[in-house]
Amino acid sequence: AQSVTQPDIHITVSEGASLELRCNYSYGATPYLFWYVQSPGQGLQLLLKYFSGDTLVQGIKGFEAEFKRSQSSFNLRKPSVHWSDAAEYFCASSGGSYIPTFGRGTSLIVHP
Amino acid sequence: DVKVTQSSRYLVKRTGEKVFLECVQDMDHENMFWYRQDPGLGLRLIYFSYDVKMKEKGDIPEGYSVSREKKERFSLILESASTNQTSMYLCASSLRARQETQYFGPGTRLLVL
């Protein structure tokens, strides 16, 4: 069975600082990988996804993620965090089926 | 603009009551999902439907049932609500392929007293 691990439950950064949220997946072949964001009181919204091609993927709101097969990782990055980025971030993977597996989420706290 | 709507944002019910949560999508998606979200546990799949009248159990189906009589509507039913079903419930829909994005509703926060 596939699994998705987000090792960090909480991440705290200062506004303007860079951000990296970690995601590791377990699946034999190349999975389809997604990052979603959940603002307080809202449903999830897709930030970006990877399924083939260039391993560096650009998303909305200035986010990017890099697929590294050798490390089974798909880490999310942003060069300069804004206060409005404070939210819950979920990594997800579709391996052998079209039912994605979600990580447990990382809560991002942004200090002014 | 794509849209997934859920019938209630907040719901308060008593133990033993039958509870209906409804989800409607306007994107003609084949797949619809019900998740439960609890702090520290992420999203856990309750049930999944890939077509009208078709359903599959997810990771935590106990105490829940679902109904999909029309393509755009997917209902989650708590036959006899219990306090441990207090949670945030999220509905999502997608096209059928693995690379397709899931579109989520705003969620229903259910409190069972």
PDB file of C-alpha atoms in Angstrom:
ATOM      1  CA  ALA A   1       0.000   0.000   0.000  1.00  0.00           C
ATOM      2  CA  GLN A   2       1.189   3.471  -0.727  1.00  0.00           C
ATOM      3  CA  SER A   3       1.793   6.015   2.003  1.00  0.00           C
ATOM      4  CA  VAL A   4       2.592   9.710   2.259  1.00  0.00           C
ATOM      5  CA  THR A   5       4.612  11.152   5.113  1.00  0.00           C
ATOM      6  CA  GLN A   6       4.796  14.780   6.113  1.00  0.00           C
ATOM      7  CA  PRO A   7       7.406  14.740   8.890  1.00  0.00           C
ATOM      8  CA  ASP A   8       6.649  18.228  10.220  1.00  0.00           C
ATOM      9  CA  ILE A   9       3.385  18.749  12.077  1.00  0.00           C
ATOM     10  CA  HIS A  10       4.026  22.468  12.546  1.00  0.00           C
ATOM     11  CA  ILE A  11       6.411  24.889  10.847  1.00  0.00           C
ATOM     12  CA  THR A  12       6.940  28.446  12.021  1.00  0.00           C
ATOM     13  CA  VAL A  13       8.561  31.040   9.773  1.00  0.00           C
ATOM     14  CA  SER A  14       8.902  34.792   9.770  1.00  0.00           C
ATOM     15  CA  GLU A  15       7.187  36.792   7.083  1.00  0.00           C
ATOM     16  CA  GLY A  16       9.570  37.245   4.164  1.00  0.00           C
ATOM     17  CA  ALA A  17      11.599  34.150   4.993  1.00  0.00           C
ATOM     18  CA  SER A  18      11.867  31.161   2.687  1.00  0.00           C
ATOM     19  CA  LEU A  19       9.818  28.027   3.238  1.00  0.00           C
ATOM     20  CA  GLU A  20      10.246  24.337   2.575  1.00  0.00           C
ATOM     21  CA  LEU A  21       7.606  21.760   3.524  1.00  0.00           C
ATOM     22  CA  ARG A  22       8.662  18.142   3.298  1.00  0.00           C
ATOM     23  CA  CYS A  23       6.782  15.255   1.765  1.00  0.00           C
ATOM     24  CA  ASN A  24       7.905  11.664   1.253  1.00  0.00           C
ATOM     25  CA  TYR A  25       5.927   9.002  -0.552  1.00  0.00           C
ATOM     26  CA  SER A  26       6.207   5.263  -0.842  1.00  0.00           C
ATOM     27  CA  TYR A  27       5.204   3.722  -4.142  1.00  0.00           C
ATOM     28  CA  GLY A  28       7.128   1.449  -6.493  1.00  0.00           C
ATOM     29  CA  ALA A  29       6.567   3.343  -9.700  1.00  0.00           C
ATOM     30  CA  THR A  30       6.312   7.081 -10.287  1.00  0.00           C
ATOM     31  CA  PRO A  31       3.211   8.315  -8.523  1.00  0.00           C
ATOM     32  CA  TYR A  32       1.090  11.307  -9.254  1.00  0.00           C
ATOM     33  CA  LEU A  33       1.850  13.896  -6.583  1.00  0.00           C
ATOM     34  CA  PHE A  34      -0.163  16.844  -5.330  1.00  0.00           C
ATOM     35  CA  TRP A  35       0.089  19.675  -2.842  1.00  0.00           C
ATOM     36  CA  TYR A  36      -3.117  21.165  -1.464  1.00  0.00           C
ATOM     37  CA  VAL A  37      -3.614  24.118   0.869  1.00  0.00           C
ATOM     38  CA  GLN A  38      -6.414  24.551   3.389  1.00  0.00           C
ATOM     39  CA  SER A  39      -7.032  28.041   4.732  1.00  0.00           C
ATOM     40  CA  PRO A  40      -8.810  28.267   8.104  1.00  0.00           C
ATOM     41  CA  GLY A  41     -12.445  27.210   7.838  1.00  0.00           C
ATOM     42  CA  GLN A  42     -12.129  26.277   4.163  1.00  0.00           C
ATOM     43  CA  GLY A  43     -11.876  23.191   2.011  1.00  0.00           C
ATOM     44  CA  LEU A  44      -8.663  22.177   0.268  1.00  0.00           C
ATOM     45  CA  GLN A  45      -7.387  23.904  -2.853  1.00  0.00           C
ATOM     46  CA  LEU A  46      -4.794  22.542  -5.273  1.00  0.00           C
ATOM     47  CA  LEU A  47      -1.458  24.363  -5.244  1.00  0.00           C
ATOM     48  CA  LEU A  48       0.323  22.207  -7.816  1.00  0.00           C
ATOM     49  CA  LYS A  49       0.735  18.681  -9.091  1.00  0.00           C
ATOM     50  CA  TYR A  50       3.288  16.473 -10.798  1.00  0.00           C
ATOM     51  CA  PHE A  51       2.718  13.497 -13.032  1.00  0.00           C
ATOM     52  CA  SER A  52       5.473  13.577 -15.652  1.00  0.00           C
ATOM     53  CA  GLY A  53       8.037  15.770 -17.358  1.00  0.00           C
ATOM     54  CA  ASP A  54      10.006  18.539 -15.676  1.00  0.00           C
ATOM     55  CA  THR A  55      10.628  17.600 -12.061  1.00  0.00           C
ATOM     56  CA  LEU A  56      10.328  21.212 -10.899  1.00  0.00           C
ATOM     57  CA  VAL A  57       6.668  22.187 -10.879  1.00  0.00           C
ATOM     58  CA  GLN A  58       5.315  25.694 -10.563  1.00  0.00           C
ATOM     59  CA  GLY A  59       2.032  26.311  -8.815  1.00  0.00           C
ATOM     60  CA  ILE A  60      -0.259  29.083  -7.738  1.00  0.00           C
ATOM     61  CA  LYS A  61       0.552  31.762  -5.142  1.00  0.00           C
ATOM     62  CA  GLY A  62       4.293  31.584  -5.899  1.00  0.00           C
ATOM     63  CA  PHE A  63       4.778  28.001  -4.728  1.00  0.00           C
ATOM     64  CA  GLU A  64       6.935  25.390  -6.435  1.00  0.00           C
ATOM     65  CA  ALA A  65       7.763  21.765  -5.704  1.00  0.00           C
ATOM     66  CA  GLU A  66      10.518  19.436  -6.847  1.00  0.00           C
ATOM     67  CA  PHE A  67      10.083  15.734  -7.475  1.00  0.00           C
ATOM     68  CA  LYS A  68      13.166  13.727  -6.499  1.00  0.00           C
ATOM     69  CA  ARG A  69      12.803  10.073  -7.375  1.00  0.00           C
ATOM     70  CA  SER A  70      16.042   9.072  -5.597  1.00  0.00           C
ATOM     71  CA  GLN A  71      14.739  10.483  -2.318  1.00  0.00           C
ATOM     72  CA  SER A  72      11.047   9.621  -2.853  1.00  0.00           C
ATOM     73  CA  SER A  73      10.313  13.233  -2.052  1.00  0.00           C
ATOM     74  CA  PHE A  74       8.140  16.041  -3.332  1.00  0.00           C
ATOM     75  CA  ASN A  75       8.993  19.057  -1.192  1.00  0.00           C
ATOM     76  CA  LEU A  76       7.074  22.317  -1.448  1.00  0.00           C
ATOM     77  CA  ARG A  77       8.979  25.611  -1.489  1.00  0.00           C
ATOM     78  CA  LYS A  78       8.342  29.312  -1.522  1.00  0.00           C
ATOM     79  CA  PRO A  79      11.139  31.909  -1.585  1.00  0.00           C
ATOM     80  CA  SER A  80       9.351  34.545   0.500  1.00  0.00           C
ATOM     81  CA  VAL A  81       6.394  33.774   2.749  1.00  0.00           C
ATOM     82  CA  HIS A  82       3.486  36.178   3.207  1.00  0.00           C
ATOM     83  CA  TRP A  83       1.242  36.313   6.283  1.00  0.00           C
ATOM     84  CA  SER A  84      -1.638  35.074   4.121  1.00  0.00           C
ATOM     85  CA  ASP A  85       0.236  31.797   3.531  1.00  0.00           C
ATOM     86  CA  ALA A  86      -0.582  30.697   7.079  1.00  0.00           C
ATOM     87  CA  ALA A  87      -2.641  27.548   6.507  1.00  0.00           C
ATOM     88  CA  GLU A  88      -2.586  23.763   6.591  1.00  0.00           C
ATOM     89  CA  TYR A  89      -0.702  22.092   3.746  1.00  0.00           C
ATOM     90  CA  PHE A  90      -1.354  18.568   2.552  1.00  0.00           C
ATOM     91  CA  CYS A  91       0.725  16.395   0.291  1.00  0.00           C
ATOM     92  CA  ALA A  92      -1.094  13.625  -1.591  1.00  0.00           C
ATOM     93  CA  SER A  93      -0.162  10.793  -3.906  1.00  0.00           C
ATOM     94  CA  SER A  94      -2.088   8.704  -6.435  1.00  0.00           C
ATOM     95  CA  GLY A  95      -0.252   5.455  -6.910  1.00  0.00           C
ATOM     96  CA  GLY A  96      -2.002   2.467  -8.359  1.00  0.00           C
ATOM     97  CA  SER A  97      -5.519   3.852  -8.153  1.00  0.00           C
ATOM     98  CA  TYR A  98      -7.359   7.129  -8.563  1.00  0.00           C
ATOM     99  CA  ILE A  99      -8.030   7.339  -4.853  1.00  0.00           C
ATOM    100  CA  PRO A 100      -5.278   9.583  -3.530  1.00  0.00           C
ATOM    101  CA  THR A 101      -3.513   9.029  -0.236  1.00  0.00           C
ATOM    102  CA  PHE A 102      -3.013  12.136   1.892  1.00  0.00           C
ATOM    103  CA  GLY A 103      -0.322  12.968   4.383  1.00  0.00           C
ATOM    104  CA  ARG A 104      -1.344  14.152   7.835  1.00  0.00           C
ATOM    105  CA  GLY A 105      -0.673  17.773   6.980  1.00  0.00           C
ATOM    106  CA  THR A 106       1.732  20.504   8.055  1.00  0.00           C
ATOM    107  CA  SER A 107       0.435  23.583   9.800  1.00  0.00           C
ATOM    108  CA  LEU A 108       2.288  26.733   8.731  1.00  0.00           C
ATOM    109  CA  ILE A 109       2.503  29.591  11.208  1.00  0.00           C
ATOM    110  CA  VAL A 110       3.796  32.924   9.932  1.00  0.00           C
ATOM    111  CA  HIS A 111       5.247  35.444  12.381  1.00  0.00           C
ATOM    112  CA  PRO A 112       5.150  39.141  11.432  1.00  0.00           C
TER     113      PRO A 112
ATOM    114  CA  ASP B   1     -15.730  28.341 -11.930  1.00  0.00           C
ATOM    115  CA  VAL B   2     -15.884  24.827 -10.545  1.00  0.00           C
ATOM    116  CA  LYS B   3     -17.954  24.322  -7.473  1.00  0.00           C
ATOM    117  CA  VAL B   4     -18.546  21.745  -4.769  1.00  0.00           C
ATOM    118  CA  THR B   5     -21.144  22.736  -2.216  1.00  0.00           C
ATOM    119  CA  GLN B   6     -22.065  21.112   1.074  1.00  0.00           C
ATOM    120  CA  SER B   7     -25.475  21.471   2.624  1.00  0.00           C
ATOM    121  CA  SER B   8     -24.344  22.897   5.962  1.00  0.00           C
ATOM    122  CA  ARG B   9     -21.241  24.600   7.306  1.00  0.00           C
ATOM    123  CA  TYR B  10     -22.091  23.818  10.931  1.00  0.00           C
ATOM    124  CA  LEU B  11     -24.371  21.181  12.379  1.00  0.00           C
ATOM    125  CA  VAL B  12     -25.266  20.235  15.941  1.00  0.00           C
ATOM    126  CA  LYS B  13     -26.987  16.896  16.537  1.00  0.00           C
ATOM    127  CA  ARG B  14     -27.810  14.673  19.483  1.00  0.00           C
ATOM    128  CA  THR B  15     -26.519  11.170  20.071  1.00  0.00           C
ATOM    129  CA  GLY B  16     -28.657   8.626  18.267  1.00  0.00           C
ATOM    130  CA  GLU B  17     -30.024  11.016  15.665  1.00  0.00           C
ATOM    131  CA  LYS B  18     -29.853  10.181  11.974  1.00  0.00           C
ATOM    132  CA  VAL B  19     -27.735  12.749  10.181  1.00  0.00           C
ATOM    133  CA  PHE B  20     -27.619  13.556   6.477  1.00  0.00           C
ATOM    134  CA  LEU B  21     -24.750  15.469   4.924  1.00  0.00           C
ATOM    135  CA  GLU B  22     -25.218  16.415   1.304  1.00  0.00           C
ATOM    136  CA  CYS B  23     -22.680  17.328  -1.334  1.00  0.00           C
ATOM    137  CA  VAL B  24     -23.349  18.671  -4.817  1.00  0.00           C
ATOM    138  CA  GLN B  25     -20.846  19.260  -7.632  1.00  0.00           C
ATOM    139  CA  ASP B  26     -21.489  21.065 -10.886  1.00  0.00           C
ATOM    140  CA  MET B  27     -18.526  19.765 -12.899  1.00  0.00           C
ATOM    141  CA  ASP B  28     -19.980  16.483 -14.221  1.00  0.00           C
ATOM    142  CA  HIS B  29     -17.291  14.564 -12.309  1.00  0.00           C
ATOM    143  CA  GLU B  30     -17.470  10.796 -12.106  1.00  0.00           C
ATOM    144  CA  ASN B  31     -15.711  10.469  -8.748  1.00  0.00           C
ATOM    145  CA  MET B  32     -16.996  11.776  -5.451  1.00  0.00           C
ATOM    146  CA  PHE B  33     -15.463  11.325  -2.022  1.00  0.00           C
ATOM    147  CA  TRP B  34     -16.330  11.815   1.630  1.00  0.00           C
ATOM    148  CA  TYR B  35     -13.476  12.487   4.050  1.00  0.00           C
ATOM    149  CA  ARG B  36     -13.297  13.052   7.730  1.00  0.00           C
ATOM    150  CA  GLN B  37     -10.683  15.492   9.046  1.00  0.00           C
ATOM    151  CA  ASP B  38      -9.464  15.411  12.628  1.00  0.00           C
ATOM    152  CA  PRO B  39      -6.497  17.268  14.158  1.00  0.00           C
ATOM    153  CA  GLY B  40      -3.275  15.321  13.761  1.00  0.00           C
ATOM    154  CA  LEU B  41      -4.908  12.631  11.643  1.00  0.00           C
ATOM    155  CA  GLY B  42      -5.206  14.456   8.341  1.00  0.00           C
ATOM    156  CA  LEU B  43      -7.892  13.377   5.878  1.00  0.00           C
ATOM    157  CA  ARG B  44      -9.315   9.905   6.207  1.00  0.00           C
ATOM    158  CA  LEU B  45     -11.476   8.497   3.434  1.00  0.00           C
ATOM    159  CA  ILE B  46     -14.903   7.316   4.554  1.00  0.00           C
ATOM    160  CA  TYR B  47     -16.513   6.367   1.234  1.00  0.00           C
ATOM    161  CA  PHE B  48     -15.893   6.846  -2.430  1.00  0.00           C
ATOM    162  CA  SER B  49     -18.210   6.689  -5.446  1.00  0.00           C
ATOM    163  CA  TYR B  50     -17.038   6.342  -9.039  1.00  0.00           C
ATOM    164  CA  ASP B  51     -20.464   6.384 -10.679  1.00  0.00           C
ATOM    165  CA  VAL B  52     -24.160   6.695  -9.943  1.00  0.00           C
ATOM    166  CA  LYS B  53     -25.285   4.025  -7.455  1.00  0.00           C
ATOM    167  CA  MET B  54     -21.703   2.759  -7.138  1.00  0.00           C
ATOM    168  CA  LYS B  55     -19.756   3.050  -3.894  1.00  0.00           C
ATOM    169  CA  GLU B  56     -16.650   1.694  -2.265  1.00  0.00           C
ATOM    170  CA  LYS B  57     -15.638   1.690   1.369  1.00  0.00           C
ATOM    171  CA  GLY B  58     -12.715   3.817   2.346  1.00  0.00           C
ATOM    172  CA  ASP B  59     -10.500   3.518   5.392  1.00  0.00           C
ATOM    173  CA  ILE B  60     -13.117   4.280   8.068  1.00  0.00           C
ATOM    174  CA  PRO B  61     -16.622   3.330   6.835  1.00  0.00           C
ATOM    175  CA  GLU B  62     -17.958   2.019  10.152  1.00  0.00           C
ATOM    176  CA  GLY B  63     -20.975   3.969  11.349  1.00  0.00           C
ATOM    177  CA  TYR B  64     -21.502   5.641   7.961  1.00  0.00           C
ATOM    178  CA  SER B  65     -23.375   4.925   4.758  1.00  0.00           C
ATOM    179  CA  VAL B  66     -23.639   6.823   1.479  1.00  0.00           C
ATOM    180  CA  SER B  67     -26.046   7.354  -1.363  1.00  0.00           C
ATOM    181  CA  ARG B  68     -25.470   8.469  -4.927  1.00  0.00           C
ATOM    182  CA  GLU B  69     -28.695   8.504  -6.880  1.00  0.00           C
ATOM    183  CA  LYS B  70     -27.635  11.287  -9.248  1.00  0.00           C
ATOM    184  CA  LYS B  71     -24.222  12.013 -10.702  1.00  0.00           C
ATOM    185  CA  GLU B  72     -23.930  15.440  -9.129  1.00  0.00           C
ATOM    186  CA  ARG B  73     -25.049  14.517  -5.611  1.00  0.00           C
ATOM    187  CA  PHE B  74     -23.330  12.368  -2.971  1.00  0.00           C
ATOM    188  CA  SER B  75     -24.854  12.014   0.476  1.00  0.00           C
ATOM    189  CA  LEU B  76     -23.202  10.830   3.682  1.00  0.00           C
ATOM    190  CA  ILE B  77     -25.489   9.311   6.283  1.00  0.00           C
ATOM    191  CA  LEU B  78     -24.791   8.756   9.948  1.00  0.00           C
ATOM    192  CA  GLU B  79     -27.413   6.178  10.868  1.00  0.00           C
ATOM    193  CA  SER B  80     -27.155   6.802  14.609  1.00  0.00           C
ATOM    194  CA  ALA B  81     -24.814   9.642  15.455  1.00  0.00           C
ATOM    195  CA  SER B  82     -22.306   9.155  18.241  1.00  0.00           C
ATOM    196  CA  THR B  83     -20.044  11.629  20.019  1.00  0.00           C
ATOM    197  CA  ASN B  84     -16.960  10.120  18.385  1.00  0.00           C
ATOM    198  CA  GLN B  85     -18.339  11.222  15.018  1.00  0.00           C
ATOM    199  CA  THR B  86     -17.868  14.866  16.000  1.00  0.00           C
ATOM    200  CA  SER B  87     -15.542  16.072  13.276  1.00  0.00           C
ATOM    201  CA  MET B  88     -15.057  18.102  10.112  1.00  0.00           C
ATOM    202  CA  TYR B  89     -16.490  16.377   7.042  1.00  0.00           C
ATOM    203  CA  LEU B  90     -15.143  17.226   3.611  1.00  0.00           C
ATOM    204  CA  CYS B  91     -16.644  16.279   0.278  1.00  0.00           C
ATOM    205  CA  ALA B  92     -14.588  16.220  -2.915  1.00  0.00           C
ATOM    206  CA  SER B  93     -15.071  15.374  -6.567  1.00  0.00           C
ATOM    207  CA  SER B  94     -12.784  14.626  -9.491  1.00  0.00           C
ATOM    208  CA  LEU B  95     -12.634  13.204 -12.961  1.00  0.00           C
ATOM    209  CA  ARG B  96     -11.761   9.548 -13.082  1.00  0.00           C
ATOM    210  CA  ALA B  97      -8.041   9.500 -14.009  1.00  0.00           C
ATOM    211  CA  ARG B  98      -5.205   9.299 -11.479  1.00  0.00           C
ATOM    212  CA  GLN B  99      -3.691  12.656 -12.349  1.00  0.00           C
ATOM    213  CA  GLU B 100      -6.907  14.556 -11.908  1.00  0.00           C
ATOM    214  CA  THR B 101      -7.286  17.261  -9.270  1.00  0.00           C
ATOM    215  CA  GLN B 102      -9.768  16.817  -6.459  1.00  0.00           C
ATOM    216  CA  TYR B 103     -12.111  19.740  -5.858  1.00  0.00           C
ATOM    217  CA  PHE B 104     -13.235  20.167  -2.285  1.00  0.00           C
ATOM    218  CA  GLY B 105     -16.273  21.655  -0.671  1.00  0.00           C
ATOM    219  CA  PRO B 106     -15.923  24.054   2.280  1.00  0.00           C
ATOM    220  CA  GLY B 107     -16.619  21.341   4.822  1.00  0.00           C
ATOM    221  CA  THR B 108     -19.288  20.647   7.425  1.00  0.00           C
ATOM    222  CA  ARG B 109     -18.295  20.885  11.062  1.00  0.00           C
ATOM    223  CA  LEU B 110     -20.486  18.407  12.930  1.00  0.00           C
ATOM    224  CA  LEU B 111     -20.884  18.422  16.687  1.00  0.00           C
ATOM    225  CA  VAL B 112     -22.667  15.441  18.245  1.00  0.00           C
ATOM    226  CA  LEU B 113     -23.815  16.025  21.809  1.00  0.00           C
TER     227      LEU B 113
END
